[in-house]
Each structure stands twice: as structure tokens, then as C-alpha cells.
Coordinates of C-alpha atoms and ligand atoms in Angstrom, one line a residue:
X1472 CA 0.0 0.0 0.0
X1473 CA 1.8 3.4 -1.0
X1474 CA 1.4 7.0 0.6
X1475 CA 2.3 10.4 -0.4
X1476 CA 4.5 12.8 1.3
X1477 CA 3.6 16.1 -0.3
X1478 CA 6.0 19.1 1.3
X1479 CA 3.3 21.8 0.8
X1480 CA 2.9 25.6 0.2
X1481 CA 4.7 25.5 -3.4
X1482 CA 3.2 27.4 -6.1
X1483 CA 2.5 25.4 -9.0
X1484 CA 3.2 26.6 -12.9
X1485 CA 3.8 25.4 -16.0
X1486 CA 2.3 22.9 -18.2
X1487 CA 0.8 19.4 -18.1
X1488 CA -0.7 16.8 -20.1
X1489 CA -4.4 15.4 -19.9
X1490 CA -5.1 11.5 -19.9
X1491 CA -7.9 10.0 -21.6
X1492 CA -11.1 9.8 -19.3
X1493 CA -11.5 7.0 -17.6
X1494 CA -15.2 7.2 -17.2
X1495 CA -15.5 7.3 -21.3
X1496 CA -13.1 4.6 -21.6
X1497 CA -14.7 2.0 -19.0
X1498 CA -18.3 1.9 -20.7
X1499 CA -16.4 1.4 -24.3
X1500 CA -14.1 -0.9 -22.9
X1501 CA -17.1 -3.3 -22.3
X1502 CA -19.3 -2.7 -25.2
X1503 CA -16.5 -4.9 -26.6
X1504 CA -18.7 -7.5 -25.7
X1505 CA -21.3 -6.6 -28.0
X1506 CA -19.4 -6.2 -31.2
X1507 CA -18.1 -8.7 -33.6
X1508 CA -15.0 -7.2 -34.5
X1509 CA -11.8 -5.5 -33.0
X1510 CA -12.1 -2.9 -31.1
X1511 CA -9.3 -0.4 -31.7
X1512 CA -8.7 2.7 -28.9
X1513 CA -6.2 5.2 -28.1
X1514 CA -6.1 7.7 -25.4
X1515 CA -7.1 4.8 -22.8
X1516 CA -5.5 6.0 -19.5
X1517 CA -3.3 3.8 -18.0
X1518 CA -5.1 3.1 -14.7
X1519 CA -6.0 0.1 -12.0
X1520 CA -9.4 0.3 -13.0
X1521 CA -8.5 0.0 -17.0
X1522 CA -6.6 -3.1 -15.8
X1523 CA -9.3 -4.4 -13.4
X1524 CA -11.5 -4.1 -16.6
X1525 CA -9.7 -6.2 -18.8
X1526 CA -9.3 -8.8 -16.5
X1527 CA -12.9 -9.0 -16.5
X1528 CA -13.0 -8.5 -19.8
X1529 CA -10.7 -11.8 -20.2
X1530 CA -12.6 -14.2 -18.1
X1531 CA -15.5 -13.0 -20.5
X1532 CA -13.4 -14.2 -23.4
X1533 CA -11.8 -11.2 -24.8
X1534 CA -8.5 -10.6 -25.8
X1535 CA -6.4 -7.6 -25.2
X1536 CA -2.9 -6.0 -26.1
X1537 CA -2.7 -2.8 -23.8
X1538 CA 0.5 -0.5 -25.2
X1539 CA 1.8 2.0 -22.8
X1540 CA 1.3 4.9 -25.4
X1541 CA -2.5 4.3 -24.6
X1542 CA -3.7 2.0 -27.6
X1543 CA -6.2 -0.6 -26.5
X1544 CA -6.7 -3.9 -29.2
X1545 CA -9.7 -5.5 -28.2
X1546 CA -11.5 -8.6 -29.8
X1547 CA -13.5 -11.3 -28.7
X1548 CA -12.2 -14.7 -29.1
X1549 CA -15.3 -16.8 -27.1
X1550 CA -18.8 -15.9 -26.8
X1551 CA -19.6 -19.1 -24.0
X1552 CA -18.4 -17.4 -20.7
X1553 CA -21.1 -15.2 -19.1
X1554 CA -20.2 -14.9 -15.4
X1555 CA -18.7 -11.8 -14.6
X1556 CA -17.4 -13.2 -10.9
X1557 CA -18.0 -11.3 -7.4
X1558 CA -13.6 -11.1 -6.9
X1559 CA -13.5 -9.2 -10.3
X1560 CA -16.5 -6.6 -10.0
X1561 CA -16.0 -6.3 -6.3
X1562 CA -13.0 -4.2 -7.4
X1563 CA -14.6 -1.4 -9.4
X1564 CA -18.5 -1.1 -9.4
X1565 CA -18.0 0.0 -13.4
X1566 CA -17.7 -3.6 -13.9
X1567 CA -21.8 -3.3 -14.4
X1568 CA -20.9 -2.0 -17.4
X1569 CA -20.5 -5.4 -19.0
X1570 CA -24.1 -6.4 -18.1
X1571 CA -25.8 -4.7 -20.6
X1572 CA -23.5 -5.9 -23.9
X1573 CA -22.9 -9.4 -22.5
X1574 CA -26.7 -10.2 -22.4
X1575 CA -27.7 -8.6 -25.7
X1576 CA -25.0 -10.7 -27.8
X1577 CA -24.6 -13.7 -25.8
X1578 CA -28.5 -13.6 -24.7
X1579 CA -27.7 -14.5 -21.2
X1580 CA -25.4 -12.7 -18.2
X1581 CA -24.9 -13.7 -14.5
X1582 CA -23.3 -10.8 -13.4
X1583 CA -22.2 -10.2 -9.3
X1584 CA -24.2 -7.2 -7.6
X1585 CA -21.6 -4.1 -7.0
X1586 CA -20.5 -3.6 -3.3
X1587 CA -20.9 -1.1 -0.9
X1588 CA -19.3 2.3 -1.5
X1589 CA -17.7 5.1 0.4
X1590 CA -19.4 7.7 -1.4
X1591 CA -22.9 7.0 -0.5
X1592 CA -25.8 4.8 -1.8
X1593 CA -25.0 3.3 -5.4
X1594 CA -28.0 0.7 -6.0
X1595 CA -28.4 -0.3 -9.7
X1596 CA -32.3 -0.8 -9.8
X1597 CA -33.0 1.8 -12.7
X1598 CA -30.1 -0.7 -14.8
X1599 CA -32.3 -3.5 -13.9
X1600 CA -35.6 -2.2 -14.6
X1601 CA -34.3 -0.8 -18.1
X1602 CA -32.9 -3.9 -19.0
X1603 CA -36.7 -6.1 -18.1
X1604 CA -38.2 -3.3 -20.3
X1605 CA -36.3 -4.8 -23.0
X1606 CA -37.5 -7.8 -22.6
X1607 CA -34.9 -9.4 -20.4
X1608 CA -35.7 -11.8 -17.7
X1609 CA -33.9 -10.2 -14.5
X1610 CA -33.6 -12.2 -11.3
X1611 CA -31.5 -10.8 -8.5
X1612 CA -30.3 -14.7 -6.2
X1613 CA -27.4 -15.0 -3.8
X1614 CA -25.2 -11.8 -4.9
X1615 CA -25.9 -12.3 -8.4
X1616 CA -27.8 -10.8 -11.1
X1617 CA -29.1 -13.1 -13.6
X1618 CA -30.3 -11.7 -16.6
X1619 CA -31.5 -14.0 -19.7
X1620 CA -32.9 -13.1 -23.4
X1621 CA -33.5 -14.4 -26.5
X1622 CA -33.5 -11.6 -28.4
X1623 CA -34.1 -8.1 -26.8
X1624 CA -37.0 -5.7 -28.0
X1625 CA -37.1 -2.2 -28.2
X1626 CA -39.3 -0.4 -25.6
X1627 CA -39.6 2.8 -24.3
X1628 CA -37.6 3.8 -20.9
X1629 CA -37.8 6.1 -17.9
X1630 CA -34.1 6.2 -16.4
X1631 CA -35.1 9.0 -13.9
X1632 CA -34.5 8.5 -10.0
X1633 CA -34.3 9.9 -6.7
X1634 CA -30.9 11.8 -7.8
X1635 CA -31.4 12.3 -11.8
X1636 CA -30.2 10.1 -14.2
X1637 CA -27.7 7.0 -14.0
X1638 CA -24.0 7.3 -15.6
X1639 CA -23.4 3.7 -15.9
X1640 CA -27.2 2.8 -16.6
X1641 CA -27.7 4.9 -19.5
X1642 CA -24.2 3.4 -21.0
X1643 CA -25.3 -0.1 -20.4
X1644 CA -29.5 0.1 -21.7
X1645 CA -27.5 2.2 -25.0
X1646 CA -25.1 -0.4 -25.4
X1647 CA -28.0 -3.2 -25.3
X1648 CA -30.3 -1.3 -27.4
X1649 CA -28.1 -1.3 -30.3
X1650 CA -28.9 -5.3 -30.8
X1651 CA -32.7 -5.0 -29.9
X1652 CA -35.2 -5.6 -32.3
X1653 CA -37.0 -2.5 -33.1
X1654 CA -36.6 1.0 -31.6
X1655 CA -35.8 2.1 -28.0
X1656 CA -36.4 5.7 -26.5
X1657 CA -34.2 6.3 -23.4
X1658 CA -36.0 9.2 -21.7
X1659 CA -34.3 10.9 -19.0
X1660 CA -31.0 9.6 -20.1
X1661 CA -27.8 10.8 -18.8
X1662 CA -26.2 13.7 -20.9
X1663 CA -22.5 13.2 -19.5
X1664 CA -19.9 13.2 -22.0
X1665 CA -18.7 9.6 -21.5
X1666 CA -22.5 8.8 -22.5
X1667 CA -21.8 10.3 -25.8
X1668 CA -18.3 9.7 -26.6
X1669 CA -20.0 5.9 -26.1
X1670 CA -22.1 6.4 -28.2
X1671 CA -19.8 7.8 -30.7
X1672 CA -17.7 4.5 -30.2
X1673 CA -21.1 2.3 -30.9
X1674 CA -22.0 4.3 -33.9
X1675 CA -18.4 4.0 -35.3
X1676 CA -19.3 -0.3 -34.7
X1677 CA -22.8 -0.1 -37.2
X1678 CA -25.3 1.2 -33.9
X1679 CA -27.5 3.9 -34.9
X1680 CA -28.0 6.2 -32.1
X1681 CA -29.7 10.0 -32.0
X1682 CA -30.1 12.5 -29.2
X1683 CA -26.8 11.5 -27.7
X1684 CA -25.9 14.5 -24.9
X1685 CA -29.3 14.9 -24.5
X1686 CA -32.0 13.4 -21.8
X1687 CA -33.9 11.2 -24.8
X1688 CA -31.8 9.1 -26.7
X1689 CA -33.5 6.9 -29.7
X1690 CA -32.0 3.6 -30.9
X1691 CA -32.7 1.9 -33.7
X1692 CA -31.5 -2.1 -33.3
X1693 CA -29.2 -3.8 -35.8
X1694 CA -28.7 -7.6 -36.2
X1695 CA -24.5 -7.5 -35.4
X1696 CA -22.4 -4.4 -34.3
X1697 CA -18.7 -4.5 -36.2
X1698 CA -15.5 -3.5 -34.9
X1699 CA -14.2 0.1 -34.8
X1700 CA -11.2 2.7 -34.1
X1701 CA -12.1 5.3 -31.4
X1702 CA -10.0 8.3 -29.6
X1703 CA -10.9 8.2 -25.9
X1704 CA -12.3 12.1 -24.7
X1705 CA -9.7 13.5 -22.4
X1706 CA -10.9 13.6 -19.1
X1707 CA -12.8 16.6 -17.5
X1708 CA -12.5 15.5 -14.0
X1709 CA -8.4 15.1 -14.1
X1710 CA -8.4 18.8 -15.6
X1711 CA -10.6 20.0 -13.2
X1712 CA -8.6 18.6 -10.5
X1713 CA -5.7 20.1 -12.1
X1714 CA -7.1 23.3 -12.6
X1715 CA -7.7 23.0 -9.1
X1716 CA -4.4 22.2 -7.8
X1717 CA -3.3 26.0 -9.5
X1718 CA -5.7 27.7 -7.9
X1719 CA -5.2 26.5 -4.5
X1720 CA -1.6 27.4 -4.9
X1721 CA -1.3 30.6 -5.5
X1722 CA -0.3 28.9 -9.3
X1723 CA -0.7 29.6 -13.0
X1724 CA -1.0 26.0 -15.0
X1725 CA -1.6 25.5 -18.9
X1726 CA -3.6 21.9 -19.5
X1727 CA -3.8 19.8 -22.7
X1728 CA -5.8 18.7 -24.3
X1729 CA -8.9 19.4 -22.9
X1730 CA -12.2 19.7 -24.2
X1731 CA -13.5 23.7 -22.9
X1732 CA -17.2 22.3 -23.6
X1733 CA -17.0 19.9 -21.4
X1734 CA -15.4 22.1 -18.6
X1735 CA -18.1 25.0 -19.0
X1736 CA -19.7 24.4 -15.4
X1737 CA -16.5 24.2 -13.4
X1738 CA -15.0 27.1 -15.1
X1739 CA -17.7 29.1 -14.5
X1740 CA -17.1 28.1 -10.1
X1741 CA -13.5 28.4 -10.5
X1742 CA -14.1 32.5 -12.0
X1743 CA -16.3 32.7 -8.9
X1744 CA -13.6 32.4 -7.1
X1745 CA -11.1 34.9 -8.7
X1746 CA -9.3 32.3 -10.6
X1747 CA -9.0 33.4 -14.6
X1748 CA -9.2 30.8 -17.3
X1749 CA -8.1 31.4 -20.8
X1750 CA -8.6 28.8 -23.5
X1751 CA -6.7 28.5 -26.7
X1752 CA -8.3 26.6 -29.6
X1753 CA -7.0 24.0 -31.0
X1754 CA -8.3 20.9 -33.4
X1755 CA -11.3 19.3 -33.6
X1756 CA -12.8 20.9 -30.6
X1757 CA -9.5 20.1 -28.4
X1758 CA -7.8 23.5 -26.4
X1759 CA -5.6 23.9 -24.1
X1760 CA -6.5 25.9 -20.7
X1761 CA -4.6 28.4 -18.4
X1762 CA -5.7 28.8 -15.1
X1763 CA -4.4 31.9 -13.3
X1764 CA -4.8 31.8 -9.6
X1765 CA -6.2 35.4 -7.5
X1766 CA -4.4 36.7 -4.7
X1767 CA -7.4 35.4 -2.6
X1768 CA -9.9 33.2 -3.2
X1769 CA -13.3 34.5 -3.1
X1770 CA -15.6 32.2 -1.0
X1771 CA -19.1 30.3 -3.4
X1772 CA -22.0 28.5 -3.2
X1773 CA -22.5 25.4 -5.5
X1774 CA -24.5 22.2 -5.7
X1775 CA -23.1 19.3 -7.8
X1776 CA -25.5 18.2 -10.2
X1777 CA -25.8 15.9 -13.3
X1778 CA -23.9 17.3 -16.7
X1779 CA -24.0 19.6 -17.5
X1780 CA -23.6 21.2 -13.8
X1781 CA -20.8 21.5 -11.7
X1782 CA -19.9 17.6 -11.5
X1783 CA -20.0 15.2 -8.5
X1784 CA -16.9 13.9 -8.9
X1785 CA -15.3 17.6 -8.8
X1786 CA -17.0 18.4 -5.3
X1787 CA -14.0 17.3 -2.9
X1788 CA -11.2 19.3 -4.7
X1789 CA -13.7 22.0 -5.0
X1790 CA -14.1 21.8 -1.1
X1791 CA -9.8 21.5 -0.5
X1792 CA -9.7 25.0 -2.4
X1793 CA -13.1 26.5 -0.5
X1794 CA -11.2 25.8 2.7
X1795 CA -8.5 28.0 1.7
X1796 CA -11.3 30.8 0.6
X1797 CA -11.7 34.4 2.5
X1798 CA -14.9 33.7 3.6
X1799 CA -18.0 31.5 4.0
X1800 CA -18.7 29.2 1.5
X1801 CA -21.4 26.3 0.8
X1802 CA -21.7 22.8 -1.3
X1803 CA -24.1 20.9 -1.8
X1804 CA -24.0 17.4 -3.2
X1805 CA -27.7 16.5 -5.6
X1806 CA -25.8 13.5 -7.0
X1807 CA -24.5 12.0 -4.1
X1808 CA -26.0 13.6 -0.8
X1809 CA -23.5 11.7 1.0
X1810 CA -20.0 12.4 -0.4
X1811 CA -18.4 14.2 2.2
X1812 CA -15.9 11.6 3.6
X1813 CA -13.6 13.9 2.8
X1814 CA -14.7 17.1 4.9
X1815 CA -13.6 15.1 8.0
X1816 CA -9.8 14.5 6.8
X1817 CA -9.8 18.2 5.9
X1818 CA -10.4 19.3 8.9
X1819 CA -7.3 17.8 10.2
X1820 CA -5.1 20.3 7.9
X1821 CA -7.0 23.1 9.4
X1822 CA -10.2 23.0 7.3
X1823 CA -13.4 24.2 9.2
X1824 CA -16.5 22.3 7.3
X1825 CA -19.6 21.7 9.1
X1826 CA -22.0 19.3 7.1
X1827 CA -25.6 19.6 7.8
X1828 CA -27.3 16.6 5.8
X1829 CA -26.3 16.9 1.9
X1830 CA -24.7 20.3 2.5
X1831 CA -21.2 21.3 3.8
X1832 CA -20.4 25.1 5.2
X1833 CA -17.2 25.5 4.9
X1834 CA -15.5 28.8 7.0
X1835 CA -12.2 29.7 4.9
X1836 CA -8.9 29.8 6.7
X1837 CA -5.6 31.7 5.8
X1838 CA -3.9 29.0 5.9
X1839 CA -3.7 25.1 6.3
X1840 CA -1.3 23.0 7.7
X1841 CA 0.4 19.7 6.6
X1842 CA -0.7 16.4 9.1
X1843 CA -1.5 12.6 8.4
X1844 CA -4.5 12.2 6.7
X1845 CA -6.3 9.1 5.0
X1846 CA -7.7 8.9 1.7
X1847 CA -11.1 7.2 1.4
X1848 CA -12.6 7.2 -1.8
X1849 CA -10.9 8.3 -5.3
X1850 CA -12.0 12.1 -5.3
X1851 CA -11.4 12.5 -1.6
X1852 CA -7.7 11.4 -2.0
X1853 CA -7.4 13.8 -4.5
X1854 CA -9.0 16.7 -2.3
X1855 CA -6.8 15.7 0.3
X1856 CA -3.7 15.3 -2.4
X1857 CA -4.8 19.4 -3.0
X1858 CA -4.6 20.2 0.6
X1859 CA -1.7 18.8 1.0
X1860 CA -0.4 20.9 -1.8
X1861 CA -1.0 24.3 -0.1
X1862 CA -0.3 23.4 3.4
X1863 CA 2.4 25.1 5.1
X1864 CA 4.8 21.8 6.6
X1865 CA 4.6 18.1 5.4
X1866 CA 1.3 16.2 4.6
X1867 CA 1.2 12.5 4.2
X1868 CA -1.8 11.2 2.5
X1869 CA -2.0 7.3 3.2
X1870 CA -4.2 4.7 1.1
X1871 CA -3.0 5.8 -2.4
X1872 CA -4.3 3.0 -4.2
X1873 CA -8.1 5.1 -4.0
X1874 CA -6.0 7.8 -6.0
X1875 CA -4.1 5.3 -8.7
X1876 CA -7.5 4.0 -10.0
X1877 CA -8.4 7.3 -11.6
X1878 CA -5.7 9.3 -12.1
X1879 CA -2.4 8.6 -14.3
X1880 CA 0.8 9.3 -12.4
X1881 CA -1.0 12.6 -10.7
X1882 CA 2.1 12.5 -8.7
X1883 CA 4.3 12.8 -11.8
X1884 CA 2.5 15.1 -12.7
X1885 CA 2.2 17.8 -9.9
X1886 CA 6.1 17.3 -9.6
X1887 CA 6.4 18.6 -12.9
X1888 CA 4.7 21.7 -12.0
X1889 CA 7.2 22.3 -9.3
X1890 CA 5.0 20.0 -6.4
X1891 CA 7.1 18.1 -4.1
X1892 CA 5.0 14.9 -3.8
X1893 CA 7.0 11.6 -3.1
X1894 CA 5.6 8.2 -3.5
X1895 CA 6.7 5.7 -0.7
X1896 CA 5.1 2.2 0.7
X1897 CA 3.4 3.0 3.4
X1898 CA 5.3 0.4 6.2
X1899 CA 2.8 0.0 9.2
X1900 CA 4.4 1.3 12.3
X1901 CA 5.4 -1.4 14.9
X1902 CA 3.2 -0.3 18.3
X1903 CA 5.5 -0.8 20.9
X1904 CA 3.8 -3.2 22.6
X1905 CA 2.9 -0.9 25.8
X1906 CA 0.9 0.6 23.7
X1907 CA -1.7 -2.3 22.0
X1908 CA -4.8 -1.9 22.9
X1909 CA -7.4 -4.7 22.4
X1910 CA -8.0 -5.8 19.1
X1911 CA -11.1 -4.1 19.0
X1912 CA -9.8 -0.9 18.8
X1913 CA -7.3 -1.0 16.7
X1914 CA -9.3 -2.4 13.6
X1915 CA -10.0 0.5 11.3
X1916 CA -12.5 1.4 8.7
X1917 CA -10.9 -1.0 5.6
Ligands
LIG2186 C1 -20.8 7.3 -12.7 O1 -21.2 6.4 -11.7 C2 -19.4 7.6 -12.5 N1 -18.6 6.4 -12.7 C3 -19.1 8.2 -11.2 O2 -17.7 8.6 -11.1 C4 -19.9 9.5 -11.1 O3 -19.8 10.1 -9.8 C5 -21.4 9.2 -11.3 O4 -21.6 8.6 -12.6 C6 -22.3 10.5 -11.3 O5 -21.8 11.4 -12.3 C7 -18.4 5.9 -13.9 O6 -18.8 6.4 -14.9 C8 -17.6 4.6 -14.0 P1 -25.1 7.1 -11.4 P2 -22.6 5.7 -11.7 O7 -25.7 5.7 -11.8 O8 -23.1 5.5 -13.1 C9 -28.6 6.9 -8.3 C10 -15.6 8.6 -10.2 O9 -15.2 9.2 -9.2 N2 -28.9 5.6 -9.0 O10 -25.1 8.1 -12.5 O11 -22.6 4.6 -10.8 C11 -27.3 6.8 -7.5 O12 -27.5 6.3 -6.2 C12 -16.9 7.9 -10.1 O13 -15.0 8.6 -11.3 C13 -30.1 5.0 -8.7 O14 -30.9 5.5 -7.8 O15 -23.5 6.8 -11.0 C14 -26.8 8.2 -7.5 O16 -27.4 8.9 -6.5 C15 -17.5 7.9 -8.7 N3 -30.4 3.8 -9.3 C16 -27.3 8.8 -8.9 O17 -28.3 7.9 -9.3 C17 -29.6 3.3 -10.2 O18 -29.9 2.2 -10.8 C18 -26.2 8.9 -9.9 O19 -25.7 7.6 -10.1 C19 -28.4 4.0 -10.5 C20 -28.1 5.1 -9.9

């Protein structure tokens, strides 16, 4: 298990490359399954959750040739394996992903329920109910998901719950669709961009799709999808984080390549807060972005919503650079009411959040200073990697491996830009043995 030391209170500048997004790349990763040719991707971020994919991907029969310049070869080699087992999804909850292809070309898909989460309640009963209203058979028995159909038939479907769409549910009732008989309406579909750029991807493979990035999406069914060559969308959550990590230190960054219309919400917080963003144009629709840091942060109100609104997934690094603002600021979370792990591991570099329910005030402080903290959950290691980053004195962040499934090399990355963060295994410290309590107390959250 490895930790950062990150020796804080340096101002970062200079430039930095974008990775492909990993939420666009997971989704298309699995549609694999529905296609009857190679699959051929570049820009595929080198990532533990690309790699936990395509182990998944192999016990489901499909070969892969990963090259470290981000080119993904895909092809399925055996359509008999259905079972996508509990050890492999329990790793990254995407793994749902596969349901939706696997049981609209191989007519059948016994696929283990997701586990818990840290970031709040993640049930997958709009996937399921999408799914029967194609005509699937969907049973739910002892962890599993068992989901059988002949053929699937188009239907109309109503993917709205409690919190707005689904990410993951729209990508797997679009990937189905495209081998359904007939015509399916997705209404209140998710209008993300790693919805669409997967729906680019299944277009490119023979799938004709319309409305994609907006909530009703209309498929009309093929009889076989072919293979295809696709450019991963760089992802809008590494630049926002990166964009971040220049405004909470006093920095001026340049990111590339980056999509601005994808980046329209968080731009428009980040101004809020002083910081200036320029964009240069580039080619088809890529830029480059500068973000210039204020003197002092302005304190905002925001509420994470689904795209195109200030993303969930942006909401903890939002909070690290809040906590450094002149004043009082407050976040709420529509997406995930209960993603503030991080707000409590803040507060030991100095932060002062109080959460009330799905909101979090958070009083700015002049300063925050460097301490042990533990990451949680993906996004909240990378608030916490942001912190550290501005804190006067020495931060360690423990439980990297949250932080290594979604970004590539962040710590490369932010040294490049003048950070000090240094990677390290994270050796647990002998308790003299004075000091051991009972066993029941020394078992922490895992
Ligand atoms: C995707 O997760 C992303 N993951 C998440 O990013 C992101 O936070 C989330 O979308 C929201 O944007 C991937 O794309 C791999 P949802 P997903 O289904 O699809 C409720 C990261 O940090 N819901 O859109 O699982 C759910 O409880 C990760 O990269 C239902 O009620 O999210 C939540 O409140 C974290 N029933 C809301 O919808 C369902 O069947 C949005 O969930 C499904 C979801």
C-alpha cells in the first residue's frame, strides 16, 4: 500500500498533459462485448481500473494487447463465458458495465451485484428495470444478477430516480439497445460526455444512435455491431482537478488537451472564485487551458448536479480550495448527498466544514497546515492530495491506491509543475507493545 509525502505551500506553474477519461473509456471498454469485430482505442489512461477491466474483460473471453502509449486492441475470441465473478466486479463497481452488452449478444449474463461504497448509496435498480423493459428476464439470487434473453425488443424507458439520471445505466440500456429488435427511447437519459463519446464508439461499430448529450436518446436495433477505431475524450475530471491544484496554490498552470465544452460548469465556479481561465483553440474541438490563480480566493456556493452542472466527482477538490477561501462558503451534493468523507480528513489540515445533511459550510482559513491524513474514496484522495499541496509543513496522504484507480501518475505530474509529492510504501508502524490496545480498537475502517 503506497502513501504520499507532499511538502506543501509551493506554487505550481507550467504545463501538463491530460489523460484520456476513464469514465469514457470504461463503458467502451465493455461494449466490446457486443461487437463482432476489433475494437481499436487510443487515449485509454493507464489506470487500475483500465486493468481491473480487462481482467474481467478476459474471463469473459476477450482478448487484449494494452500498449503504454494508450492504444487498446480488443476482440472477442469466445462468446460461451457469461459470469462476470463477485472477486472481479467487487474491485470497481463499473464492472456493471459489461451487463448490458454481454446479455444482448450472448442472450444471457450472471453478473455479481456491486458492493458497498464510500461515497454514498449506489444501488443499480433503474439498470435493472431498463434492462426487463427490453424484454430481459432479470432475477437478482445470492449476490448475483441473472439476466436471460433471447432476443431483446425495443421499448420505451424512464431512467429518472431519486438523484437524476444513471452514468453507468444509460451506457449499459444504449449499449444493449443497439442489438434490440426494433426501436428504443431512453428518456431521462444521462447527458454526460462519457455517454456520448460511447455512443460515438457504438456508432463507429454499425449502432444507430440520436439525441446522444441529450435526456432522450432513440436507438434503432441492428442484427450484429462491427468493430471500430475510437479516440478516448480526455478527461474533464483530471483537468478539473488540475485546474484546481493552481488555484489552491497561488499557481498559474496550462492543460492539454482538454475539451472547454465539457469544462463549462466548473469554469464558471473556478471565475467565482477569482481564478482566470483562458482557453486557446486547438483541433477538432481540443484547447488547451490556463488557469491563473487570485491573490485570494473569493468564497461560493454550488451544488453538484448531473452534466451539464458543476460535476459530482469535482465536489471534494472544490471543497480542499473553498477551505482556503476568504470567507464562507457552501456545497451541496444533488448526486451524491453523501460524499463528504472527505470534509472530516480536511479538517485535520486546518479546514473548518460543518456538514448539515447533503450540505457542507465551509469557513475559509488563511492558511492550512500539513498532518496525516487518509484517503477514502478516489476524489477524496485527490482533495486531500490538494490540501496537502498548499499546506504550510509536510502532509502524508495514506491509502494511495483510491488515488491510482483514476488518475495517471497525478504525482508525476504535480512534480512537474514544481510540487514536491513523493511516493513511498506505506510500512505500518510497529506499536510498541505498551501501547496495544485490544483488538477491537485497533481495527480500522478498511
Ligand atoms: C458514474 O457512476 C461515474 N462512474 C461516477 O464517477 C460519477 O460520480 C457518477 O456517474 C455520477 O456522475 C463511472 O462512470 C464509472 P449514477 P454511476 O448511476 O453511473 C442513483 C468517479 O469518481 N442511482 O449516475 O454509478 C445513484 O445512487 C466515479 O470517477 C439510482 O438510484 O452513477 C446516484 O445517487 C465515482 N439507481 C445517482 O443515481 C440506479 O440504478 C447517480 O448515479 C443507478 C443510480
Amino acid at each position: 500500500m503506497d502513501k504520499f509525502t507532499i511538502d506543501g505551500n509551493r506554487r505550481l506553474t507550467g504545463q501538463v498533459g491530460i489523460s484520456g477519461s476513464k469514465n469514457a473509456a470504461l463503458p467502451i471498454m465493455a461494449a466490446v462485448l457486443a461487437s463482432d469485430g476489433p475494437l481499436h482505442l487510443s487515449g485509454v489512461p493507464d489506470l487500475v481500473d483500465v486493468h481491473s477491466l480487462l481482467s474481467l474483460l478476459e474471463t469473459l473471453g476477450v482478448d487484449s494487447q494494452y500498449g503504454d502509449d494508450g492504444q487498446l486492441r480488443l476482440l472477442v475470441q469466445t462468446r460461451q463465458p457469461h459470469v462476470a465473478h463477485y472477486d472481479l466486479v467487487r474491485r470497481m463497481r463499473a464492472s456493471i458495465c459489461v451487463l448490458g452488452p454481454l446479455l444482448a449478444r450472448r442472450g444471457r449474463a450472471r453478473v455479481s451485484l456491486p458492493g458497498g461504497c464510500n461515497i454514498g448509496h449506489r444501488p443499480i435498480d433503474l439498470h435493472l428495470k431498463g434492462l426487463a423493459a427490453l424484454g430481459a428476464d432479470i432475477r437478482v439470487e445470492q449476490g448475483y444478477v441473472i439476466a436471460t434473453a433471447e432476443r431483446l425488443c425495443g421499448a420505451s424507458i424512464f431512467l429518472g430516480g431519486p438523484c437524476g439520471s444513471t452514468v453507468t445505466g444509460t451506457c449499459n440500456l444504449m449499449s444493449a439497445a443497439t442489438l434490440a429488435e426494433g426501436r428504443t427511447v431512453i428518456e431521462a437519459a444521462a447527458c454526460e460526455p462519457e455517454v456520448v463519446d460511447l455512443g460515438e464508439c457504438l456508432r463507429k461499430m454499425g449502432a444507430h444512435i440520436d439525441g446522444l448529450g441529450t435526456p432522450r436518446i432513440e436507438i434503432e436495433g441492428v442484427s450484429q455491431l462491427g468493430g471500430a477505431t475510437h479516440r478516448v475524450i480526455p478527461d474533464r475530471i483530471e483537468a478539473a482537478t488540475l485546474m484546481i491544484a493552481a488555484a489552491i496554490t497561488g499557481g498559474h498552470v496550462e492543460i492539454a488537451p482538454i475539451r472547454p465544452d465539457h469544462l463549462v460548469a466548473v469554469r464558471e465556479v473556478l471565475e467565482q472564485t477569482g481564478v482566470r481561465i483562458e482557453t486557446s483553440t486547438g483541433c477538432d474541438s481540443l484547447a488547451s487551458l490556463v488557469t491563473t490563480a487570485p491573490p485570494v480566493l473569493a468564497p461560493t456556493t454550488l451544488t453538484a448536479l448531473p452534466y451539464p452542472g458543476i460535476p459530482t466527482d469535482v465536489q471534494a477538490q472544490l471543497m480542499a480550495l473553498l477551505s482556503r477561501a476568504d470567507g464562507i462558503s457552501v456545497i451541496t451534493d444533488k448526486v451524491f448527498p453523501d460524499r463528504f468523507l472527505h470534509a472530516a480528513e480536511l479538517g485535520r489540515l486546518g479546514a473548518r466544514i460543518v456538514r448539515e445533511g447533503p450540505t457542507a459550510v465551509i469557513h475559509g482559513v488563511p492558511r492550512l497546515s500539513g498532518a496525516n491524513v487518509m484517503a477514502s474514496d478516489l476524489r477524496a484522495s485527490a482533495a486531500l492530495v490538494l490540501a496537502g499541496l498548499a499546506a504550510e509543513g509536510t502532509t502524508t496522504v495514506r491509502r494511495i491506491y483510491h488515488l491510482d484507480r483514476g488518475y495517471e501518475r497525478l504525482d508525476t505530474k504535480l512534480n512537474q509543475l514544481g510540487g514536491q509529492v513523493i511516493r513511498s510504501e506505506d510500512k505500518p508502524v510497529a506499536t510498541p507493545p505498551h501501547w496495544a490496545a485490544p483488538a477491537s480498537h485497533l481495527a480500522i475502517d478498511g
